[in-house]
Short mmCIF file of C-alpha atoms in Angstrom, two decimals:
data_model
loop_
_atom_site.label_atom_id
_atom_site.label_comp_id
_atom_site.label_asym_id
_atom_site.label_seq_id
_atom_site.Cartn_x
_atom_site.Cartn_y
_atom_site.Cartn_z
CA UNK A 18 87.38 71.92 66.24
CA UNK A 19 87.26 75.65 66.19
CA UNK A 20 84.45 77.26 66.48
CA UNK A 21 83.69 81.16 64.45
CA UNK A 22 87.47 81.81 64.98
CA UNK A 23 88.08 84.86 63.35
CA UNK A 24 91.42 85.83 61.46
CA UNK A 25 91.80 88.74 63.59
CA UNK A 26 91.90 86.74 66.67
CA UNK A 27 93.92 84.33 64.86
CA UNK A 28 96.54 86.38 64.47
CA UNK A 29 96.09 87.94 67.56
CA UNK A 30 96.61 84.63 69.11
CA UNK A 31 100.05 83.86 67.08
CA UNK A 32 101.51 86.86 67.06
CA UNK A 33 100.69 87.38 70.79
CA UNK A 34 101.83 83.78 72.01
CA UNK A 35 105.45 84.07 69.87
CA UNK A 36 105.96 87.59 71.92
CA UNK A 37 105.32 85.79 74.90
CA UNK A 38 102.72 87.44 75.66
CA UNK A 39 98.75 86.80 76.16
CA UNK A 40 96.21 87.69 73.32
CA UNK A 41 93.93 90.24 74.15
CA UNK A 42 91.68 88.73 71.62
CA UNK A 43 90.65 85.12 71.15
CA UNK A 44 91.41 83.83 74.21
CA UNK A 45 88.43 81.59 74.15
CA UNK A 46 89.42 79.51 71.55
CA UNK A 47 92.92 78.29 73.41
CA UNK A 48 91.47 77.55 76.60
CA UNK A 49 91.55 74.19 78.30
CA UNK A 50 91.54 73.09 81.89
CA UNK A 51 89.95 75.80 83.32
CA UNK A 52 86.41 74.76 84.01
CA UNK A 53 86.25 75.51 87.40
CA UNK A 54 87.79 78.67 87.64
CA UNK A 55 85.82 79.78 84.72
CA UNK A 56 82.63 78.64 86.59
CA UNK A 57 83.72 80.58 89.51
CA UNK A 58 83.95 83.98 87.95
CA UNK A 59 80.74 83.37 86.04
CA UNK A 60 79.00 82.95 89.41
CA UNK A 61 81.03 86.14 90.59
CA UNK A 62 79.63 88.01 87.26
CA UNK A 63 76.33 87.11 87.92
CA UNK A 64 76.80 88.33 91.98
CA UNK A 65 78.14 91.87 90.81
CA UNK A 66 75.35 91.92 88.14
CA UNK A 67 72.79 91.54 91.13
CA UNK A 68 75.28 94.41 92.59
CA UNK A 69 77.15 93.20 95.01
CA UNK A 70 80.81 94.15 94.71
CA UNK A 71 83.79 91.43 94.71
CA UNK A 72 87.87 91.75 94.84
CA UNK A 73 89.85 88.27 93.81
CA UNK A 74 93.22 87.17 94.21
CA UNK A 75 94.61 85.13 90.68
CA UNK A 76 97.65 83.55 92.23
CA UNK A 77 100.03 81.36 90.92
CA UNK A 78 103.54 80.56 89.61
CA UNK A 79 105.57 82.58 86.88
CA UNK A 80 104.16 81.73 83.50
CA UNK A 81 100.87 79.63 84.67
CA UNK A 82 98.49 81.53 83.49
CA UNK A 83 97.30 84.40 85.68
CA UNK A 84 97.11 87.25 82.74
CA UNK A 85 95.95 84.38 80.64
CA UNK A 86 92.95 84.08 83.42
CA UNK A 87 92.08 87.92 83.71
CA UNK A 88 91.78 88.25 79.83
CA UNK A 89 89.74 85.56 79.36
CA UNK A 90 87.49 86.78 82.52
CA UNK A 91 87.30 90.21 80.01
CA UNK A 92 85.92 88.12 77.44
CA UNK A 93 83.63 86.60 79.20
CA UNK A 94 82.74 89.99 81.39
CA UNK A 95 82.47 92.22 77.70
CA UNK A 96 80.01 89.80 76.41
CA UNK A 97 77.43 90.23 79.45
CA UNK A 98 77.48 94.31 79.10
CA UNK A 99 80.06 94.83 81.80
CA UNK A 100 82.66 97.80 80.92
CA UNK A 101 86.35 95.98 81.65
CA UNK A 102 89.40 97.85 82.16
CA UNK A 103 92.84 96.47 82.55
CA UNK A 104 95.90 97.68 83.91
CA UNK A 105 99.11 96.84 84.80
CA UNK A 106 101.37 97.81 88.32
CA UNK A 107 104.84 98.83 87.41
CA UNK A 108 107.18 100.94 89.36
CA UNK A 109 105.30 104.07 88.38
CA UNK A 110 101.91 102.88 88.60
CA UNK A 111 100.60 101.97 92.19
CA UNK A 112 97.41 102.22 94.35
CA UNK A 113 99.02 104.44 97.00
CA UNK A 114 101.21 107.45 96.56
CA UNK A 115 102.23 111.23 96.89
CA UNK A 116 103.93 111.79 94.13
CA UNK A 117 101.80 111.44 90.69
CA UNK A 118 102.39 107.56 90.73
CA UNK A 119 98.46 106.75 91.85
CA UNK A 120 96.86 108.82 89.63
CA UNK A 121 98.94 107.65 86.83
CA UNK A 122 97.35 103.69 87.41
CA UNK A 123 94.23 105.53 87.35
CA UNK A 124 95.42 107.11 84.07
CA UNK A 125 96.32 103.74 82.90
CA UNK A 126 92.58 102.42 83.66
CA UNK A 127 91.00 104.74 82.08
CA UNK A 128 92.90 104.52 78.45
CA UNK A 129 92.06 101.00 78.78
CA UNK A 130 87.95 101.72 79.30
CA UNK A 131 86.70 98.48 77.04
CA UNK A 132 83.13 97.64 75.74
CA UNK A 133 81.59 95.04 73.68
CA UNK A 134 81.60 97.15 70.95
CA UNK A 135 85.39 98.29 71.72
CA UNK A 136 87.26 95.99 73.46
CA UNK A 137 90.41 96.76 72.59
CA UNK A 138 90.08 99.68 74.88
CA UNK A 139 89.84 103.61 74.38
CA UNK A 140 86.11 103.40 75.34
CA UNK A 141 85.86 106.58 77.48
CA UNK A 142 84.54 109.17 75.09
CA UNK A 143 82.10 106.50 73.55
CA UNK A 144 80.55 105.83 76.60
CA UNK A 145 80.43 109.82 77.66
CA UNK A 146 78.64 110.41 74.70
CA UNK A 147 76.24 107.45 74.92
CA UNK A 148 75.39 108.83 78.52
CA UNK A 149 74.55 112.02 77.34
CA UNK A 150 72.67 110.94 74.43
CA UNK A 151 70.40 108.86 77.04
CA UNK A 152 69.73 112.22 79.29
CA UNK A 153 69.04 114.75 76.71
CA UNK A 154 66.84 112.25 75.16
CA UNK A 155 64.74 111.77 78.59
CA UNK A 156 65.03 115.32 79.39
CA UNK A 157 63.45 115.88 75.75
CA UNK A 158 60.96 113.29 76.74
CA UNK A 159 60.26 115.19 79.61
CA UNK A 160 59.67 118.35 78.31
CA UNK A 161 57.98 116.92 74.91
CA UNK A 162 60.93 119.05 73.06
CA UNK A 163 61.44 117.20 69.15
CA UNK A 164 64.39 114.98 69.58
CA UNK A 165 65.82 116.87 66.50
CA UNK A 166 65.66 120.66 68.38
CA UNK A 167 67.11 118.94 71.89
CA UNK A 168 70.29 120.06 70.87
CA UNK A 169 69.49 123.31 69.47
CA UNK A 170 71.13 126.64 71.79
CA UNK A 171 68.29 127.43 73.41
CA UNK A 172 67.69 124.54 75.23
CA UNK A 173 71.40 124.17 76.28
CA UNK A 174 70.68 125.27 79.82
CA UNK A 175 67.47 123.02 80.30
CA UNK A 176 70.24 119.89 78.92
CA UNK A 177 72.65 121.16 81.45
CA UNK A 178 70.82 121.40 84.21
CA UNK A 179 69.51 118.02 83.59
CA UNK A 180 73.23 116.71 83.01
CA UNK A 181 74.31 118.12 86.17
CA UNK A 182 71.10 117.00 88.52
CA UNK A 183 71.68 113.53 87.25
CA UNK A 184 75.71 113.66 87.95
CA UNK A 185 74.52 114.95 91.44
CA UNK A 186 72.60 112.34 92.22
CA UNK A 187 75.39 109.33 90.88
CA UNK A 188 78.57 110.60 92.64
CA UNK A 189 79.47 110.46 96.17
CA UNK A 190 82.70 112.63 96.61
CA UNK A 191 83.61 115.61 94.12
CA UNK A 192 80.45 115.78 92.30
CA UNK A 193 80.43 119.14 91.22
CA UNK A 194 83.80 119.04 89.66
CA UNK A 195 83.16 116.16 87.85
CA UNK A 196 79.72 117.36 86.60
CA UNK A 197 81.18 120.90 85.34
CA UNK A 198 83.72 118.66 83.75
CA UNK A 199 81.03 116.89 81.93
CA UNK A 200 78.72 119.54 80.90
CA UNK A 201 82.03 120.92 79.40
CA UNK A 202 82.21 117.89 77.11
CA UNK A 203 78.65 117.95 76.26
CA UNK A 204 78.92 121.71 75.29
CA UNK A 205 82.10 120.68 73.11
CA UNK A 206 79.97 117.76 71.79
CA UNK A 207 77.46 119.77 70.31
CA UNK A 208 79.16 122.86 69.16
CA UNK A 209 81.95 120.46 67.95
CA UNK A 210 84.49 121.95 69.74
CA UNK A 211 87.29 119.39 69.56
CA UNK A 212 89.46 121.18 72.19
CA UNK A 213 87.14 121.87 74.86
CA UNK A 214 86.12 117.41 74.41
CA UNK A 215 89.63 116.78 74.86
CA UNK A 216 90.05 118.66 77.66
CA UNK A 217 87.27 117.39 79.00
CA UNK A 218 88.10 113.89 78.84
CA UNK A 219 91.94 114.97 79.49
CA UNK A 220 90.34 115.88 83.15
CA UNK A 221 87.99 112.81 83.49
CA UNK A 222 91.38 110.46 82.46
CA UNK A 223 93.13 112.03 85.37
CA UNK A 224 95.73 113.74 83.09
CA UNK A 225 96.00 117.45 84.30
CA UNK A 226 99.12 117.73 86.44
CA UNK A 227 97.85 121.54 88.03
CA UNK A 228 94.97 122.88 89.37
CA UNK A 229 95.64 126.08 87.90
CA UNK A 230 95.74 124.46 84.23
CA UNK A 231 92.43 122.70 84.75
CA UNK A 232 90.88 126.08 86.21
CA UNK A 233 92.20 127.91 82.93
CA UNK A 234 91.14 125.39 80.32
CA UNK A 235 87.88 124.28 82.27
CA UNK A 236 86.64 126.52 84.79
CA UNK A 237 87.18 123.79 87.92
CA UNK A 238 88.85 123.99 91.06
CA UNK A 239 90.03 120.27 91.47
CA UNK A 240 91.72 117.84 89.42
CA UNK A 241 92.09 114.33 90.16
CA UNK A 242 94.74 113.06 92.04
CA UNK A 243 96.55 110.73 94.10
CA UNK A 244 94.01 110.68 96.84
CA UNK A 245 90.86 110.93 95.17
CA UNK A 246 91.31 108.83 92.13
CA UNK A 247 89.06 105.87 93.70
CA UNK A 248 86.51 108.30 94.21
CA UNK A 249 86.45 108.87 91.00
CA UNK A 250 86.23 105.05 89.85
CA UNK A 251 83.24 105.03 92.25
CA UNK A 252 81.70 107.41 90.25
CA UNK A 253 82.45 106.12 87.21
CA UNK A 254 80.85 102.51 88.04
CA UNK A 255 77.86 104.06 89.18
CA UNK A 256 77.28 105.82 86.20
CA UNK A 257 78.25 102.94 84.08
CA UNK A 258 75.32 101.23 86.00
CA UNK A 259 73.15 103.76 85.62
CA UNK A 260 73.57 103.49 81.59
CA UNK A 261 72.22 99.77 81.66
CA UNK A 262 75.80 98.24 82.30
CA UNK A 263 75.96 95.22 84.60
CA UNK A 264 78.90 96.79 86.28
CA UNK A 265 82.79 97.91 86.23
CA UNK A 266 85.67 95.30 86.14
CA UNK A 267 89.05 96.77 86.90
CA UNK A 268 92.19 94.22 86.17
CA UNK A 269 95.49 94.42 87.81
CA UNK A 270 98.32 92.84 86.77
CA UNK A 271 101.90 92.33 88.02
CA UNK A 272 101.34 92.54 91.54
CA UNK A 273 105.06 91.73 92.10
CA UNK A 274 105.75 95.51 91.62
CA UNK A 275 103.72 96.65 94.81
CA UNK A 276 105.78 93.76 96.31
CA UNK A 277 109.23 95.46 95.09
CA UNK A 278 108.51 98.92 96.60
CA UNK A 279 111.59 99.36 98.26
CA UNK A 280 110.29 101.40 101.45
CA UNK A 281 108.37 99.30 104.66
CA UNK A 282 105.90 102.63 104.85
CA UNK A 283 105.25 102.97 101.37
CA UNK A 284 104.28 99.18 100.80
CA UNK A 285 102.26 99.21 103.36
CA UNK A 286 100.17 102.10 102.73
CA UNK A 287 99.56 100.49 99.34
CA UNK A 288 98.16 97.13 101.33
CA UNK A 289 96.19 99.27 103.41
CA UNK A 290 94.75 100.96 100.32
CA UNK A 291 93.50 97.06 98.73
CA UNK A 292 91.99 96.51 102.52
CA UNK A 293 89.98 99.28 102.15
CA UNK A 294 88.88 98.83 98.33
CA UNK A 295 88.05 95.27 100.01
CA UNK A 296 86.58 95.94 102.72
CA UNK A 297 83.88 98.58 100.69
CA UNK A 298 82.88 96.07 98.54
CA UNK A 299 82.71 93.10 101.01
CA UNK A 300 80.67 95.44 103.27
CA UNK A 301 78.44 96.62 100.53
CA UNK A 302 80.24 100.17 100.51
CA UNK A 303 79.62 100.25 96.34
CA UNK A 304 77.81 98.25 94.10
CA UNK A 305 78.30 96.31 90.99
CA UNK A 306 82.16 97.04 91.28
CA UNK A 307 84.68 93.95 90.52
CA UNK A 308 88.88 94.47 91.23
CA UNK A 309 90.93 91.43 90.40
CA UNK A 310 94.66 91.40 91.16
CA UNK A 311 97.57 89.26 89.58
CA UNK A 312 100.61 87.55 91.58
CA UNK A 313 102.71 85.30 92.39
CA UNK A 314 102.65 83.03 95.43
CA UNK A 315 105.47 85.07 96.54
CA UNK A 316 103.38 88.30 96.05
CA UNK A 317 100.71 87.17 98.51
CA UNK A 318 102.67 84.81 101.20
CA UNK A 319 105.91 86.54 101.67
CA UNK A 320 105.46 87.30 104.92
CA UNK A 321 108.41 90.12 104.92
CA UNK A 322 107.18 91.71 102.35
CA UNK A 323 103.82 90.20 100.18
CA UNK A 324 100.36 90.88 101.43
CA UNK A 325 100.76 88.35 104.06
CA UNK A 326 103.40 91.22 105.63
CA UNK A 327 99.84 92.98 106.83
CA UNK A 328 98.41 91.40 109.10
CA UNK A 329 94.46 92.59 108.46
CA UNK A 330 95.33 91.63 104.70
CA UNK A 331 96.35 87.89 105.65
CA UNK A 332 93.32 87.28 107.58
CA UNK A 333 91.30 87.92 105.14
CA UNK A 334 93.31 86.16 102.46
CA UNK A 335 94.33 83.22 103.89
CA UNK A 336 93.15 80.21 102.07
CA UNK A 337 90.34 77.72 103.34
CA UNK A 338 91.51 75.42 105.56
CA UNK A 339 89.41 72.82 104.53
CA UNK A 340 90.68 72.87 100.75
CA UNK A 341 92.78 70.25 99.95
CA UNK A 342 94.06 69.71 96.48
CA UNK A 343 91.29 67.30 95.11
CA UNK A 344 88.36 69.51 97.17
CA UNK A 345 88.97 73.56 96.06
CA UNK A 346 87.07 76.62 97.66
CA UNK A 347 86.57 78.95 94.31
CA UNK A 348 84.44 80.96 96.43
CA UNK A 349 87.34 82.76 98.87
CA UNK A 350 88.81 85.68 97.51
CA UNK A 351 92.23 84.04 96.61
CA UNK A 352 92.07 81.70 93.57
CA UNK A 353 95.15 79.67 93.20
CA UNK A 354 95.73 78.59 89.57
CA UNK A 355 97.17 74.85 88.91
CA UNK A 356 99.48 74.12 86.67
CA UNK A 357 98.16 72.22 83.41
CA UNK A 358 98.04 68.61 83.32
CA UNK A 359 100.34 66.88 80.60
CA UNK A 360 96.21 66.41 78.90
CA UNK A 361 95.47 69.40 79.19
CA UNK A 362 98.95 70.71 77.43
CA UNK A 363 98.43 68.32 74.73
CA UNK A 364 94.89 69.75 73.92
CA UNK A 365 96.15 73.20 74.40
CA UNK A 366 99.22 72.20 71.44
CA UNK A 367 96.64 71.01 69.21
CA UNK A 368 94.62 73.85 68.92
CA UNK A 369 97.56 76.16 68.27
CA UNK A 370 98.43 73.48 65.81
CA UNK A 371 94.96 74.62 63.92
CA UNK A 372 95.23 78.07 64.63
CA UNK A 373 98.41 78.55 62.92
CA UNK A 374 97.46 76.92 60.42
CA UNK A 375 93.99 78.88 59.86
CA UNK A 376 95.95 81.87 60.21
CA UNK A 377 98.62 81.54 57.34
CA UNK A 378 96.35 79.51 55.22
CA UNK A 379 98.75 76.43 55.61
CA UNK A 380 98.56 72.73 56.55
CA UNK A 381 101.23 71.70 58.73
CA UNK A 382 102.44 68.30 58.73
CA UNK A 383 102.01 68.01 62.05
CA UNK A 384 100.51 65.37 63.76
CA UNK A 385 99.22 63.92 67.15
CA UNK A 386 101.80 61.87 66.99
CA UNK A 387 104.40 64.48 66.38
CA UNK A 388 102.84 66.79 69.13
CA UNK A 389 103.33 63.74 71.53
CA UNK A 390 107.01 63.20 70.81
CA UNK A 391 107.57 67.56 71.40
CA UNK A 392 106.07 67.05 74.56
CA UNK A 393 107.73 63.85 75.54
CA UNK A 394 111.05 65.92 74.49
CA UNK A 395 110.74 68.96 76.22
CA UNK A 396 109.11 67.35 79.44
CA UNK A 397 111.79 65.30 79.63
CA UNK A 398 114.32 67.77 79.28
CA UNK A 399 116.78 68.30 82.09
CA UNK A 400 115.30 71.22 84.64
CA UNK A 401 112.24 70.93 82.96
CA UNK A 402 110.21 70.08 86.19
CA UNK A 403 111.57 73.07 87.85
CA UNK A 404 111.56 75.79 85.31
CA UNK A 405 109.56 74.50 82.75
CA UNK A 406 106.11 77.11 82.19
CA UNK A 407 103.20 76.77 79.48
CA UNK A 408 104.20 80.11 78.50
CA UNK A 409 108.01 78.71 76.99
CA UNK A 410 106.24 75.18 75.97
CA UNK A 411 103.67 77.26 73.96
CA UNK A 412 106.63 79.63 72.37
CA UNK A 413 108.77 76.75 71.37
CA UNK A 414 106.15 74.65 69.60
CA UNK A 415 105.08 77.94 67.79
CA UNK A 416 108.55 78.68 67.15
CA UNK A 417 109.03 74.83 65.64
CA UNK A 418 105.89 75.70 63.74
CA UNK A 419 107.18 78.94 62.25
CA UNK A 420 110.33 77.38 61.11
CA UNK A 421 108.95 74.64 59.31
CA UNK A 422 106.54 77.42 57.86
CA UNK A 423 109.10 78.47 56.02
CA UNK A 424 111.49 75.70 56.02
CA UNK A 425 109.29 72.70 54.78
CA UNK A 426 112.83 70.63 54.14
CA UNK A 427 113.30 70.82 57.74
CA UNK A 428 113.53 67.54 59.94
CA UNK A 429 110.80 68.26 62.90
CA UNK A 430 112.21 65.80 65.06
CA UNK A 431 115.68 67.44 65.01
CA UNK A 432 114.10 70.91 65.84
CA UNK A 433 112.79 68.94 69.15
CA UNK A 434 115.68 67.27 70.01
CA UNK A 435 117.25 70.90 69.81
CA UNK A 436 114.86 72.50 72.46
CA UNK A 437 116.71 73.84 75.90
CA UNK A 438 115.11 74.51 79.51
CA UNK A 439 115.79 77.98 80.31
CA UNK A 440 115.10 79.04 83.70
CA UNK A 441 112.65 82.40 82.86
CA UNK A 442 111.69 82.74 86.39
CA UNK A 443 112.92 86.40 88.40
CA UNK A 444 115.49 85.55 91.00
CA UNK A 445 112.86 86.18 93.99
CA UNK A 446 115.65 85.37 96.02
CA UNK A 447 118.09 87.92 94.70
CA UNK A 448 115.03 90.37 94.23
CA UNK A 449 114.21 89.81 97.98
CA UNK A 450 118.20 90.88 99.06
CA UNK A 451 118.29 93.74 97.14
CA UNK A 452 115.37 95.33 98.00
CA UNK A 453 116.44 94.35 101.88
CA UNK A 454 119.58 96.07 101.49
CA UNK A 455 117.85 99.02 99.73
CA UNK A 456 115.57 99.29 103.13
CA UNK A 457 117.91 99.03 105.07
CA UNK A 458 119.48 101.99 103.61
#
C-alpha cells in the first residue's frame, strides 16, 4: 500500500504525529483528500517556474491541516529544483518592525534554506559554494585558465571581479554590500579560512546586530536589518534562479501571532508589509518568488483585528463569490482547507496503521474492522463535533497503537471506550479581550 517508504520517514512520521506535530519528512505517504489543493499548487509551481511570482493564503480551522499542507507543498516544491524555506511567526518573529524582531524571521528563513539534496534545512553555505563553483568555472572558461589553477592566488582578483560583476548584475538594492560579503566567503573558501566563511554567512543570515562589528570582521558598511531584509530575499531568489533553480518558496506559519500584536499601528504596518510583498509579485515586481502564509479563519476575517481589519488586504483576499461548497476557486489567493471526510479519516488511520507497523518491525492486530469501531467511538464522543481535530484523532489512535505495542494483553476495545474530547482549540474569544484591553491601555 506504501510505496518506497523509507524508515527514516517512518519514524519521522510516528514520532512527529505522537508530538503533535507534522513530519517534515514523509508527508507523502499519509496524505489523503487533498487532490485538489495539491493540483492547485502544482499549477502554481509550474506558474513561478515560468517566473511569475505568487503569495497564497492556507486557511482553515485549528488542527485541519494547514502546516500539514505547506510541508507537503515542500515536498512536492524540493523535488522540482525549487529551494524551500520555512518559518514560523511568533511574538519575536514578524514581517514589520523596529526593534530586531523582522530581521530575526529573516534569520529564521535563512537557517531553514532547504534543497533536494538537504531538505532538512541548513542549505545556505551549500548553495554559496555551488554558486561560486559555477562562476569561477565560467570565468575559467572564459579565460581558458585549467580548472585545476582557477583557484590558485594569482587569479584571485580575475575570480573576484567576476564574483562581484555577476552579484551586480542579480541584486537590486544593496548590491555592493552583499557582493563584498560574498567575495569574503569565497576568499575564506579557498584559503580555508573557517572564520572569515562564518562570518560571511553570519552577515548573509542576517545575524550581525552592529554595523560597527560587521565593518571590523568584514570590511562593510551595512548589515541587514529590519527594513531591508526583503531586499535581501529578492536577491537571494534571483540568484537562486540564476543557479538553474526553478525559484524560492518561503513558508509562514502561525499567522495568529501577527494577529496577537497587541498595538493597532504595529499590526497594521505588518499587513501593509504582506500588501506590498503581494502586490510585487502580482504586478510582476520579482520573478519566480512564492510566499505562502498559515491561519486560521479568525486570522484572515476578524475584521477588528485579522487581515480583513485592512481594508486594501480584504479586497484582495476576499473569497470568490461564485464558490460555493461543491464548486471551489483554487485559483484566488486564499485556499480554504476542508475538514476530512469520515473516508478520508479512515484511509488516513490505515496507513498509520502500516506505518507503525513498518517502523517497529511489528504486526498489529489491528484491523479494518477495529479502525471502524475507534472511529465510530471517538466520533461519537460527546463534543466531538465541536472540538474534535485530525490532529487529536491521529494522536489517540497512535497512542492506542503504542500501548498495545507494548502491552499485547491489552483489550483494544477498552482503550477506545476510554478516549475523551478535549477541547485543544485557543480561546479566540478570551485571546480577542485581552489583547483589547491591552490596546486599550
Amino acid at each position: 500500500m506504501l510505496d518506497n517508504l523509507k524508515p527514516k520517514e517512518a519514524t519521522a512520521i510516528i514520532n512527529s504525529l505522537l508530538g503533535g506535530v507534522v513530519p517534515k519528512l514523509g508527508v507523502q505517504h499519509i496524505t489523503v483528500g487533498r487532490s485538489p489543493e495539491i493540483e492547485a499548487f502544482l499549477h502554481t509551481l509550474d506558474d513561478v517556474k515560468n517566473g511569475h511570482s505568487m503569495v497564497k493564503f492556507w486557511i482553515g480551522d485549528f488542527g485541519s491541516g494547514k502546516s500539514f499542507m505547506l510541508h507537503l507543498l515542500n515536498t512536492v516544491a524540493l523535488k522540482q529544483k525549487f529551494v524551500v524555506a520555512n518559518a514560523d511567526f511568533t511574538p519575536d518573529n514578524r514581517l514589520y518592525a523596529n526593534d530586531g524582531k523582522a530581521v530575526a524571521l529573516y534569520s529564521a528563513i535563512m537557517d531553514n534554506i532547504a534543497i533536494q539534496t538537504k531538505p532538512e534545512g541548513g542549505a545556505l553555505a551549500t548553495l554559496l559554494e555551488k554558486w561560486i563553483e559555477q562562476v569561477v568555472s565560467q570565468t575559467a572558461q572564459q579565460h581558458q585558465i585549467p580548472l585545476t589553477e582557477a583557484r590558485e592566488p594569482q587569479h584571485l582578483p580575475r575570480m573576484q571581479a567576476a564574483i562581484m560583476q555577476t552579484i551586480q548584475e542579480l541584486t537590486d538594492v544593496g548590491g555592493f554590500d552583499f557582493g563584498t560579503v560574498v567575495l569574503k566567503y569565497y576568499e575564506g573558501y579557498i584559503t580555508d579560512n573557517d572564520l572569515l566563511r562564518r562570518n560571511a554567512l553570519k552577515w548573509l543570515k542576517g545575524e550581525y546586530r552592529t554595523k560597527t562589528e560587521a565593518r571590523q570582521d568584514l570590511g562593510v558598511r551595512e548589515i541587514v536589518n529590519d527594513l531591508n531584509y526583503y531586499d535581501m530575499l529578492k536577491n537571494f531568489c534571483r540568484l537562486f534562479v540564476s543557479m538553474g533553480y526553478s525559484g524560492f518558496i518561503i513558508n509562514l506559519d502561525e499567522a495568529i501571532n501577527l494577529y496577537k500584536i497587541s498595538t493597532a499601528v504595529m499590526r497594521e504596518k505588518n499587513y501593509e508589509k504582506i500588501l506590498t510583498i503581494y502586490n510585487d509579485c502580482f504586478q510582476g515586481k520579482i520573478n519566480h518568488f512564492f510566499l505562502n502564509f498559515a491561519g486560521t479563519r479568525e486570522v484572515l476575517e476578524n475584521e477588528r483585528r485579522g487581515l480583513f481589519s485592512y481594508q486594501a488586504l480584504k479586497s484582495r483576499l476576499e473569497t470568490n463569490k461564485f464558490e460555493t461548497a461543491a464548486v471551489r476557486d483554487f485559483a484566488q489567493p486564499v485556499i480554504r482547507l476542508r475538514p476530512l471526510t469520515h473516508n478520508e479519516v479512515f484511509v488516513l488511520l490505515q496507513k498509520l496503521k502500516e506505518i507503525f507497523d513498518f517502523n517497529y518491525k511489528t504486526q498489529l492486530a489491528i484491523s479494518d474492522a477495529d479502525i471502524q469501531a475507534f472511529m465510530e467511538e471517538i466520533f461519537n464522543k460527546p463534543g466531538a463535533s465541536e472540538f474534535l481535530t485530525p490532529r487529536e484523532v491521529i494522536r489517540d489512535f497512535l497512542n492506542i497503537l503504542s500501548l498495545l505495542r507494548q502491552n499485547p494483553e491489552l483489550d483494544k476495545r477498552k482503550l477506545f471506550g476510554d478516549i475523551q474530547i478535549r477541547d485543544e482549540r485557543p480561546d479566540e474569544t478570551a485571546v480577542d479581550a485581552l489583547l483589547d484591553s491591552i490596546e486599550v491601555l
